[in-house]
Amino acid sequence: MLYELSEKAIKEVSKYCDTYQIFISQSKGIELSAEKTELNFAKEEINLGLGISVINDKKLGHAYTSNIDKIAQTAKQAYLNSKINEEDENFQFTEPGKYKDVKGTYDKKIDDLSLDDATEYMNGIFNVVEDEKCNVSSGEFSAVKSEELIVNSNGLDVYEKSTGFGGYVSVNVVQDGELSNAYEGESSCMYKLNGGKIAEDACKIAKDSLGGKPIETKDMPVILNYHASAGLLNNFINGISGDNVLRGRSILKDKIGENIFSDNLSIYDDNTYEGGMASGKADGEGTPSQKTVIADNGVLKNFIFDIYNGNKGNTESTSNGFSGSYAGIPGVSSSNLIFDFNDLMDMSEIDNAIIVNDVLGAHTANPISGDFSVEASNAFLVENGEITTPVKKAMLSGNIYQALSDCAGVKSEIKQFGSFIIPQILMSSLRVIGQ
């Protein structure tokens, strides 16, 4: 179907312009959500739509529709939109390249998955939480199969299909009038979710967090568990975005070649990573996927670019042009960000620290400077290599770039959370503010 729609779109847009790109996507998914143990929302949904972009006299125009009977009107509207935009010589559509399939991004089990299977997953979580004598606050399961096609006037023709599965549970427990909450989730391109495990983990964190003790305000080592790391590191993405660099909105803009991060750390943006949630044969512009070295043993090597900002910065796209949907035009975005430590330290080597499972308020961090002040959630003291006393409410403050200049990986499972593929990370010194 996607190719039939592309042929129709090409026929229509060619009436107005010789330079065009067409993005078509179709997705079929199941979504289930719960409040407490009541399944309050369930749906099976199919979405289909296309976006048409044109370059006319160095002006970009874009229009989109979810109504396949309106392709002709959409093509005309894209052309008309280009007429009212400003000229910019940096607009360009992708040239065809060499493409390789990435393993682990499509699971054919999606075709046999039903709403009953989703319900069974959620009920399995509910049962474990009940056995653990905790309460479900909320939960969700989702599964989606996506197909995308990008074609353009340069002869580009990239088709790809992928799957994504995810689940989470938020729990609480009450003891002697004290309420404790915790959250755990999982996501994968493959249908290998273990709802029982995330329920057990969430309940353990919630129960272990009861009876928290106040902590003294001081600078000290902080181990960031996966959720906490992903929350704070989101600010790092702003710093390596080519768009922000060219606009002067990144503190890293003049730092290529400098030792910015720990010399034990290399960072890669890699949409060829097997099983990566953002992996595929191409980015959202059709540029072949690649592994880009952001930092090599602490030295800043590259930023990430889409085609437009690559042209603007006299460099090439790093295959980091993504739009999120057919409704928008691509912009700079990370794919899979791999934090690769040369050596990982054992928890037994850490004498005095706190470990933080999650942070609240990471979105308030300064996107340019990297300064942050967040609330530590489900935090515990680490004493002589052992996780011990739960910490009563505390704040963490610092600067993400300074923190990454003196950090270490902790021996732990490597997991993907959001854009980040990470172990637990030890920040050698953050300000911990007791309450």
Tab-separated table of C-alpha atoms in Angstrom:
chain	number	residue	atom	x	y	z
A	1	MET	CA	0.000	0.000	0.000
A	2	LEU	CA	2.769	2.450	0.868
A	3	TYR	CA	4.295	2.220	-2.590
A	4	GLU	CA	0.911	2.745	-4.242
A	5	LEU	CA	0.442	5.896	-2.178
A	6	SER	CA	3.943	7.102	-3.025
A	7	GLU	CA	3.278	6.725	-6.763
A	8	LYS	CA	0.129	8.781	-6.445
A	9	ALA	CA	1.915	11.434	-4.381
A	10	ILE	CA	4.770	11.645	-6.905
A	11	LYS	CA	2.309	12.087	-9.744
A	12	GLU	CA	0.528	14.915	-7.921
A	13	VAL	CA	3.537	16.806	-6.564
A	14	SER	CA	5.314	16.628	-9.930
A	15	LYS	CA	2.621	18.921	-11.303
A	16	TYR	CA	4.062	21.740	-9.206
A	17	CYS	CA	7.708	21.032	-8.489
A	18	ASP	CA	10.632	18.861	-9.618
A	19	THR	CA	12.316	18.661	-6.207
A	20	TYR	CA	10.352	16.776	-3.586
A	21	GLN	CA	10.482	14.209	-0.809
A	22	ILE	CA	7.619	12.040	0.423
A	23	PHE	CA	7.434	10.356	3.825
A	24	ILE	CA	4.703	7.767	4.393
A	25	SER	CA	4.134	5.876	7.615
A	26	GLN	CA	1.691	3.277	8.800
A	27	SER	CA	1.457	1.883	12.306
A	28	LYS	CA	-0.717	-0.661	14.033
A	29	GLY	CA	-0.679	-0.874	17.775
A	30	ILE	CA	-2.192	-2.052	21.021
A	31	GLU	CA	-2.286	0.161	24.086
A	32	LEU	CA	-3.552	-0.698	27.533
A	33	SER	CA	-3.443	1.429	30.662
A	34	ALA	CA	-4.606	1.054	34.238
A	35	GLU	CA	-5.336	3.187	37.250
A	36	LYS	CA	-4.797	1.105	40.358
A	37	THR	CA	-5.826	-2.381	39.251
A	38	GLU	CA	-8.635	-1.223	36.975
A	39	LEU	CA	-7.961	-1.432	33.227
A	40	ASN	CA	-9.438	1.909	32.234
A	41	PHE	CA	-8.214	2.295	28.672
A	42	ALA	CA	-7.623	-0.183	25.884
A	43	LYS	CA	-7.408	0.250	22.147
A	44	GLU	CA	-6.166	-1.306	18.947
A	45	GLU	CA	-5.373	1.427	16.461
A	46	ILE	CA	-4.131	1.792	12.903
A	47	ASN	CA	-2.594	5.093	11.789
A	48	LEU	CA	-1.686	5.983	8.217
A	49	GLY	CA	-0.448	9.284	6.868
A	50	LEU	CA	2.002	11.005	4.602
A	51	GLY	CA	3.990	14.183	4.468
A	52	ILE	CA	5.095	15.914	1.272
A	53	SER	CA	8.007	18.347	1.223
A	54	VAL	CA	9.138	20.405	-1.752
A	55	ILE	CA	12.032	22.745	-2.468
A	56	ASN	CA	11.039	25.477	-4.885
A	57	ASP	CA	13.398	28.382	-5.651
A	58	LYS	CA	15.413	27.498	-2.515
A	59	LYS	CA	12.221	27.660	-0.429
A	60	LEU	CA	10.947	24.706	1.582
A	61	GLY	CA	7.278	23.812	1.741
A	62	HIS	CA	5.648	20.988	3.691
A	63	ALA	CA	2.126	19.653	4.065
A	64	TYR	CA	0.670	16.435	5.429
A	65	THR	CA	-2.531	14.441	5.631
A	66	SER	CA	-3.962	11.368	7.295
A	67	ASN	CA	-6.668	11.184	4.630
A	68	ILE	CA	-5.353	9.244	1.640
A	69	ASP	CA	-8.121	10.725	-0.502
A	70	LYS	CA	-6.519	14.156	-0.115
A	71	ILE	CA	-3.077	13.489	-1.576
A	72	ALA	CA	-3.671	15.886	-4.476
A	73	GLN	CA	-4.663	18.722	-2.120
A	74	THR	CA	-1.668	17.966	0.117
A	75	ALA	CA	0.776	18.143	-2.780
A	76	LYS	CA	-0.642	21.491	-3.862
A	77	GLN	CA	-0.544	22.820	-0.317
A	78	ALA	CA	3.122	21.855	0.084
A	79	TYR	CA	3.913	23.868	-3.035
A	80	LEU	CA	1.836	26.859	-1.877
A	81	ASN	CA	3.519	26.768	1.532
A	82	SER	CA	6.922	26.991	-0.142
A	83	LYS	CA	5.875	30.213	-1.872
A	84	ILE	CA	5.442	32.046	1.435
A	85	ASN	CA	8.684	30.849	3.045
A	86	GLU	CA	12.131	32.423	2.884
A	87	GLU	CA	14.933	31.305	0.592
A	88	ASP	CA	17.655	29.207	2.163
A	89	GLU	CA	20.359	27.497	0.141
A	90	ASN	CA	20.881	24.896	2.882
A	91	PHE	CA	17.668	23.030	2.096
A	92	GLN	CA	18.401	19.711	0.429
A	93	PHE	CA	16.893	16.255	0.062
A	94	THR	CA	18.840	13.047	0.581
A	95	GLU	CA	20.895	11.427	-2.136
A	96	PRO	CA	20.605	7.617	-2.289
A	97	GLY	CA	23.307	5.734	-0.405
A	98	LYS	CA	24.257	2.259	0.753
A	99	TYR	CA	21.844	0.802	3.260
A	100	LYS	CA	22.207	-2.143	5.611
A	101	ASP	CA	19.485	-3.807	7.636
A	102	VAL	CA	19.949	-3.687	11.403
A	103	LYS	CA	19.237	-6.843	13.375
A	104	GLY	CA	16.892	-6.952	16.323
A	105	THR	CA	14.486	-4.172	15.346
A	106	TYR	CA	11.538	-6.260	14.129
A	107	ASP	CA	9.735	-9.096	15.886
A	108	LYS	CA	7.209	-11.045	13.826
A	109	LYS	CA	5.432	-12.013	17.056
A	110	ILE	CA	3.654	-8.669	16.731
A	111	ASP	CA	1.333	-10.209	14.135
A	112	ASP	CA	-0.047	-12.726	16.635
A	113	LEU	CA	-0.273	-10.343	19.590
A	114	SER	CA	-3.804	-9.611	20.793
A	115	LEU	CA	-5.531	-7.384	23.307
A	116	ASP	CA	-5.949	-10.512	25.446
A	117	ASP	CA	-2.155	-10.901	25.526
A	118	ALA	CA	-1.789	-7.298	26.668
A	119	THR	CA	-4.394	-7.851	29.360
A	120	GLU	CA	-2.552	-10.977	30.531
A	121	TYR	CA	0.673	-8.947	30.801
A	122	MET	CA	-1.018	-6.318	32.964
A	123	ASN	CA	-2.801	-8.878	35.141
A	124	GLY	CA	0.544	-10.611	35.688
A	125	ILE	CA	1.915	-7.326	37.040
A	126	PHE	CA	-1.126	-6.845	39.291
A	127	ASN	CA	-0.722	-10.327	40.756
A	128	VAL	CA	2.956	-9.824	41.586
A	129	VAL	CA	2.296	-6.438	43.190
A	130	GLU	CA	-0.456	-7.999	45.307
A	131	ASP	CA	1.842	-10.860	46.337
A	132	GLU	CA	4.449	-8.293	47.359
A	133	LYS	CA	1.800	-6.554	49.507
A	134	CYS	CA	2.050	-3.309	47.559
A	135	ASN	CA	-0.551	-1.309	45.650
A	136	VAL	CA	-0.657	-0.461	41.956
A	137	SER	CA	-0.860	3.276	41.277
A	138	SER	CA	-0.839	2.980	37.483
A	139	GLY	CA	0.467	0.799	34.704
A	140	GLU	CA	0.671	0.540	30.937
A	141	PHE	CA	1.451	-1.845	28.116
A	142	SER	CA	1.997	-0.920	24.468
A	143	ALA	CA	2.990	-2.736	21.302
A	144	VAL	CA	3.335	-1.168	17.871
A	145	LYS	CA	4.323	-2.270	14.382
A	146	SER	CA	5.540	0.547	12.140
A	147	GLU	CA	6.228	0.749	8.415
A	148	GLU	CA	7.900	3.763	6.811
A	149	LEU	CA	8.724	4.693	3.241
A	150	ILE	CA	10.825	7.643	2.080
A	151	VAL	CA	11.090	8.471	-1.627
A	152	ASN	CA	12.308	11.591	-3.364
A	153	SER	CA	13.171	13.202	-6.679
A	154	ASN	CA	16.831	12.162	-6.308
A	155	GLY	CA	15.838	8.520	-6.701
A	156	LEU	CA	15.802	7.740	-2.989
A	157	ASP	CA	13.684	4.734	-2.022
A	158	VAL	CA	13.978	3.542	1.586
A	159	TYR	CA	11.431	1.183	3.131
A	160	GLU	CA	11.662	-0.047	6.691
A	161	LYS	CA	9.546	-1.825	9.259
A	162	SER	CA	10.093	-2.065	13.000
A	163	THR	CA	8.390	-3.076	16.219
A	164	GLY	CA	8.366	-1.647	19.703
A	165	PHE	CA	7.062	-3.008	22.996
A	166	GLY	CA	6.889	-1.322	26.376
A	167	GLY	CA	5.443	-1.648	29.836
A	168	TYR	CA	5.633	0.125	33.160
A	169	VAL	CA	4.162	0.016	36.628
A	170	SER	CA	4.020	2.577	39.414
A	171	VAL	CA	3.434	1.182	42.904
A	172	ASN	CA	3.050	2.417	46.443
A	173	VAL	CA	3.179	0.900	49.897
A	174	VAL	CA	1.990	2.258	53.252
A	175	GLN	CA	3.577	1.332	56.568
A	176	ASP	CA	2.883	2.978	59.923
A	177	GLY	CA	1.296	5.918	58.113
A	178	GLU	CA	4.278	6.446	55.810
A	179	LEU	CA	3.706	6.310	52.036
A	180	SER	CA	6.450	5.201	49.656
A	181	ASN	CA	6.287	5.164	45.844
A	182	ALA	CA	8.388	3.607	43.110
A	183	TYR	CA	8.295	3.196	39.353
A	184	GLU	CA	9.815	0.662	36.984
A	185	GLY	CA	9.532	0.120	33.244
A	186	GLU	CA	10.945	-1.740	30.274
A	187	SER	CA	11.031	-1.339	26.507
A	188	SER	CA	12.395	-3.350	23.612
A	189	CYS	CA	12.111	-3.798	19.880
A	190	MET	CA	11.535	-7.482	20.597
A	191	TYR	CA	8.670	-9.061	22.500
A	192	LYS	CA	10.691	-10.180	25.490
A	193	LEU	CA	9.095	-8.144	28.254
A	194	ASN	CA	8.998	-9.462	31.808
A	195	GLY	CA	6.225	-7.674	33.647
A	196	GLY	CA	6.700	-9.809	36.730
A	197	LYS	CA	10.315	-8.702	37.041
A	198	ILE	CA	9.561	-4.986	36.785
A	199	ALA	CA	6.738	-5.413	39.317
A	200	GLU	CA	9.107	-7.151	41.745
A	201	ASP	CA	11.763	-4.490	41.257
A	202	ALA	CA	9.317	-1.617	41.746
A	203	CYS	CA	7.895	-3.187	44.907
A	204	LYS	CA	11.349	-3.825	46.344
A	205	ILE	CA	12.400	-0.223	45.789
A	206	ALA	CA	9.169	1.100	47.310
A	207	LYS	CA	9.459	-1.111	50.421
A	208	ASP	CA	13.172	-0.515	50.852
A	209	SER	CA	12.554	3.259	50.714
A	210	LEU	CA	10.416	3.200	53.860
A	211	GLY	CA	11.935	4.687	56.986
A	212	GLY	CA	14.226	7.106	55.219
A	213	LYS	CA	16.786	9.044	57.246
A	214	PRO	CA	17.842	12.648	56.636
A	215	ILE	CA	21.222	13.239	55.040
A	216	GLU	CA	23.770	15.949	55.693
A	217	THR	CA	24.212	18.591	52.996
A	218	LYS	CA	27.597	18.072	51.358
A	219	ASP	CA	29.444	17.245	48.135
A	220	MET	CA	29.717	13.494	47.691
A	221	PRO	CA	29.793	10.666	45.121
A	222	VAL	CA	26.417	9.802	43.582
A	223	ILE	CA	25.574	6.604	41.715
A	224	LEU	CA	22.869	7.237	39.150
A	225	ASN	CA	20.686	4.252	38.390
A	226	TYR	CA	19.250	3.995	34.861
A	227	HIS	CA	16.188	6.227	35.251
A	228	ALA	CA	18.210	8.888	37.054
A	229	SER	CA	20.999	8.814	34.461
A	230	ALA	CA	18.577	9.099	31.547
A	231	GLY	CA	16.823	12.017	33.218
A	232	LEU	CA	19.983	14.055	33.769
A	233	LEU	CA	21.684	13.088	30.518
A	234	ASN	CA	18.808	14.441	28.416
A	235	ASN	CA	20.421	17.835	28.937
A	236	PHE	CA	23.600	16.472	27.352
A	237	ILE	CA	21.730	15.932	24.063
A	238	ASN	CA	21.143	19.690	23.828
A	239	GLY	CA	24.885	20.269	23.964
A	240	ILE	CA	25.800	17.965	21.069
A	241	SER	CA	22.970	19.035	18.749
A	242	GLY	CA	24.383	20.689	15.631
A	243	ASP	CA	21.385	23.017	15.556
A	244	ASN	CA	22.149	24.329	19.047
A	245	VAL	CA	25.874	24.530	18.306
A	246	LEU	CA	25.316	26.678	15.202
A	247	ARG	CA	22.881	28.920	17.085
A	248	GLY	CA	25.370	29.435	19.910
A	249	ARG	CA	23.112	27.586	22.348
A	250	SER	CA	25.642	24.943	23.373
A	251	ILE	CA	28.422	25.353	25.898
A	252	LEU	CA	30.387	22.852	23.783
A	253	LYS	CA	30.297	24.916	20.582
A	254	ASP	CA	34.035	25.698	20.474
A	255	LYS	CA	35.269	22.611	22.310
A	256	ILE	CA	35.976	20.085	19.534
A	257	GLY	CA	39.336	18.432	20.275
A	258	GLU	CA	39.245	19.288	23.966
A	259	ASN	CA	39.144	16.838	26.845
A	260	ILE	CA	35.617	17.450	28.111
A	261	PHE	CA	34.637	14.093	29.598
A	262	SER	CA	36.325	11.466	31.745
A	263	ASP	CA	39.236	9.922	29.837
A	264	ASN	CA	37.695	6.562	30.739
A	265	LEU	CA	34.586	7.380	28.692
A	266	SER	CA	33.795	7.239	24.988
A	267	ILE	CA	30.365	8.241	23.657
A	268	TYR	CA	28.775	7.170	20.382
A	269	ASP	CA	25.565	8.010	18.579
A	270	ASP	CA	24.767	4.804	16.718
A	271	ASN	CA	21.606	4.007	14.766
A	272	THR	CA	23.242	0.807	13.501
A	273	TYR	CA	23.234	-0.635	17.049
A	274	GLU	CA	21.664	-4.105	17.077
A	275	GLY	CA	18.294	-4.026	18.832
A	276	GLY	CA	18.494	-0.271	19.491
A	277	MET	CA	15.160	1.473	19.945
A	278	ALA	CA	16.221	4.143	17.433
A	279	SER	CA	18.098	1.829	15.055
A	280	GLY	CA	17.327	1.245	11.386
A	281	LYS	CA	18.851	1.367	7.940
A	282	ALA	CA	18.332	5.154	7.691
A	283	ASP	CA	17.296	8.192	9.684
A	284	GLY	CA	14.057	10.091	9.072
A	285	GLU	CA	15.554	11.886	6.064
A	286	GLY	CA	16.760	8.711	4.362
A	287	THR	CA	20.448	9.239	5.178
A	288	PRO	CA	22.136	5.850	5.728
A	289	SER	CA	22.587	5.046	9.397
A	290	GLN	CA	26.042	5.285	10.918
A	291	LYS	CA	28.022	5.193	14.139
A	292	THR	CA	29.265	8.665	15.063
A	293	VAL	CA	32.008	9.166	17.637
A	294	ILE	CA	30.914	11.978	19.953
A	295	ALA	CA	33.766	11.549	22.409
A	296	ASP	CA	36.858	9.339	22.295
A	297	ASN	CA	38.454	8.654	25.678
A	298	GLY	CA	37.069	11.926	26.957
A	299	VAL	CA	37.962	14.078	23.936
A	300	LEU	CA	35.040	15.752	22.150
A	301	LYS	CA	35.151	14.694	18.489
A	302	ASN	CA	31.824	15.447	16.790
A	303	PHE	CA	28.364	16.906	17.056
A	304	ILE	CA	25.242	15.401	15.482
A	305	PHE	CA	23.641	16.893	12.354
A	306	ASP	CA	20.723	16.526	10.003
A	307	ILE	CA	21.108	17.558	6.344
A	308	TYR	CA	20.039	21.192	6.786
A	309	ASN	CA	22.327	21.932	9.733
A	310	GLY	CA	25.124	19.900	8.172
A	311	ASN	CA	24.990	22.155	5.109
A	312	LYS	CA	24.738	25.226	7.307
A	313	GLY	CA	27.821	24.139	9.260
A	314	ASN	CA	29.829	23.101	6.169
A	315	THR	CA	29.767	19.458	7.169
A	316	GLU	CA	27.658	16.378	6.435
A	317	SER	CA	24.650	14.797	8.075
A	318	THR	CA	25.535	12.251	10.744
A	319	SER	CA	22.226	10.466	10.086
A	320	ASN	CA	20.510	12.353	12.873
A	321	GLY	CA	17.560	13.886	11.049
A	322	PHE	CA	14.292	12.750	12.634
A	323	SER	CA	10.785	14.170	12.534
A	324	GLY	CA	8.801	11.868	14.790
A	325	SER	CA	5.918	11.688	12.328
A	326	TYR	CA	4.813	12.557	8.820
A	327	ALA	CA	3.293	15.769	10.169
A	328	GLY	CA	6.624	17.554	10.674
A	329	ILE	CA	9.886	18.157	8.901
A	330	PRO	CA	13.039	16.488	10.264
A	331	GLY	CA	15.301	18.166	12.784
A	332	VAL	CA	18.421	17.203	14.696
A	333	SER	CA	17.848	14.418	17.202
A	334	SER	CA	19.943	11.689	18.782
A	335	SER	CA	19.451	8.021	17.954
A	336	ASN	CA	21.056	5.532	20.381
A	337	LEU	CA	23.629	7.227	22.619
A	338	ILE	CA	26.105	4.671	23.922
A	339	PHE	CA	28.156	5.513	27.014
A	340	ASP	CA	31.115	3.167	26.760
A	341	PHE	CA	33.484	3.041	29.738
A	342	ASN	CA	36.907	1.439	29.270
A	343	ASP	CA	36.731	-0.002	32.776
A	344	LEU	CA	33.808	-0.596	35.110
A	345	MET	CA	34.267	-0.390	38.865
A	346	ASP	CA	32.644	-2.827	41.262
A	347	MET	CA	30.168	-1.590	43.849
A	348	SER	CA	32.475	-3.066	46.510
A	349	GLU	CA	35.045	-0.389	45.594
A	350	ILE	CA	32.693	2.430	46.629
A	351	ASP	CA	33.060	3.323	50.306
A	352	ASN	CA	30.705	6.247	50.764
A	353	ALA	CA	28.068	7.464	48.295
A	354	ILE	CA	24.365	7.553	47.644
A	355	ILE	CA	22.590	5.663	44.870
A	356	VAL	CA	19.627	7.405	43.253
A	357	ASN	CA	17.019	5.441	41.324
A	358	ASP	CA	15.236	8.396	39.736
A	359	VAL	CA	15.191	12.180	39.665
A	360	LEU	CA	12.334	14.650	39.541
A	361	GLY	CA	12.593	17.981	37.747
A	362	ALA	CA	15.295	17.139	35.205
A	363	HIS	CA	13.365	19.162	32.597
A	364	THR	CA	14.185	22.346	34.543
A	365	ALA	CA	17.935	22.011	33.874
A	366	ASN	CA	19.613	24.842	31.976
A	367	PRO	CA	19.876	23.583	28.356
A	368	ILE	CA	22.902	25.742	27.583
A	369	SER	CA	25.069	25.655	30.705
A	370	GLY	CA	24.072	22.161	31.835
A	371	ASP	CA	23.362	23.298	35.397
A	372	PHE	CA	20.692	21.271	37.193
A	373	SER	CA	18.910	21.004	40.520
A	374	VAL	CA	16.652	17.995	40.922
A	375	GLU	CA	14.928	15.973	43.589
A	376	ALA	CA	16.445	12.570	44.301
A	377	SER	CA	13.829	9.820	44.291
A	378	ASN	CA	14.266	6.423	45.987
A	379	ALA	CA	17.812	7.170	47.147
A	380	PHE	CA	19.954	5.035	49.474
A	381	LEU	CA	23.286	5.318	51.234
A	382	VAL	CA	26.136	3.158	49.957
A	383	GLU	CA	28.555	2.260	52.741
A	384	ASN	CA	31.581	0.015	52.268
A	385	GLY	CA	30.218	-1.278	48.979
A	386	GLU	CA	26.767	-2.129	50.357
A	387	ILE	CA	23.437	-0.389	49.736
A	388	THR	CA	22.132	0.390	53.216
A	389	THR	CA	19.885	3.107	54.659
A	390	PRO	CA	17.141	4.808	52.613
A	391	VAL	CA	17.614	8.562	52.327
A	392	LYS	CA	14.805	10.923	53.213
A	393	LYS	CA	14.045	13.633	50.660
A	394	ALA	CA	17.170	15.189	49.183
A	395	MET	CA	18.129	17.391	46.257
A	396	LEU	CA	20.990	16.955	43.811
A	397	SER	CA	22.657	19.905	42.119
A	398	GLY	CA	25.570	20.265	39.774
A	399	ASN	CA	26.545	20.635	36.141
A	400	ILE	CA	26.171	17.721	33.750
A	401	TYR	CA	29.394	18.486	31.868
A	402	GLN	CA	31.465	18.842	35.026
A	403	ALA	CA	29.896	15.635	36.321
A	404	LEU	CA	30.769	13.755	33.121
A	405	SER	CA	34.360	15.007	33.338
A	406	ASP	CA	34.816	12.968	36.517
A	407	CYS	CA	32.615	9.906	36.306
A	408	ALA	CA	32.921	6.130	36.140
A	409	GLY	CA	30.832	3.208	35.006
A	410	VAL	CA	29.649	0.761	37.650
A	411	LYS	CA	29.549	-2.974	36.928
A	412	SER	CA	25.905	-3.569	36.080
A	413	GLU	CA	23.670	-4.646	33.243
A	414	ILE	CA	23.852	-2.421	30.159
A	415	LYS	CA	20.338	-1.163	29.448
A	416	GLN	CA	18.619	1.242	27.072
A	417	PHE	CA	16.529	3.967	28.667
A	418	GLY	CA	15.251	6.578	26.255
A	419	SER	CA	18.114	7.477	23.925
A	420	PHE	CA	20.774	6.166	26.292
A	421	ILE	CA	22.502	2.793	26.380
A	422	ILE	CA	24.216	2.859	29.761
A	423	PRO	CA	25.388	1.060	32.883
A	424	GLN	CA	24.887	2.595	36.287
A	425	ILE	CA	27.077	5.720	36.414
A	426	LEU	CA	29.063	7.070	39.352
A	427	MET	CA	29.394	10.852	39.413
A	428	SER	CA	32.382	11.532	41.648
A	429	SER	CA	30.999	14.686	43.225
A	430	LEU	CA	27.536	16.228	43.208
A	431	ARG	CA	26.020	18.557	45.757
A	432	VAL	CA	23.601	16.560	47.911
A	433	ILE	CA	21.231	18.844	49.800
A	434	GLY	CA	19.514	17.239	52.776
A	435	GLN	CA	16.034	18.225	53.901
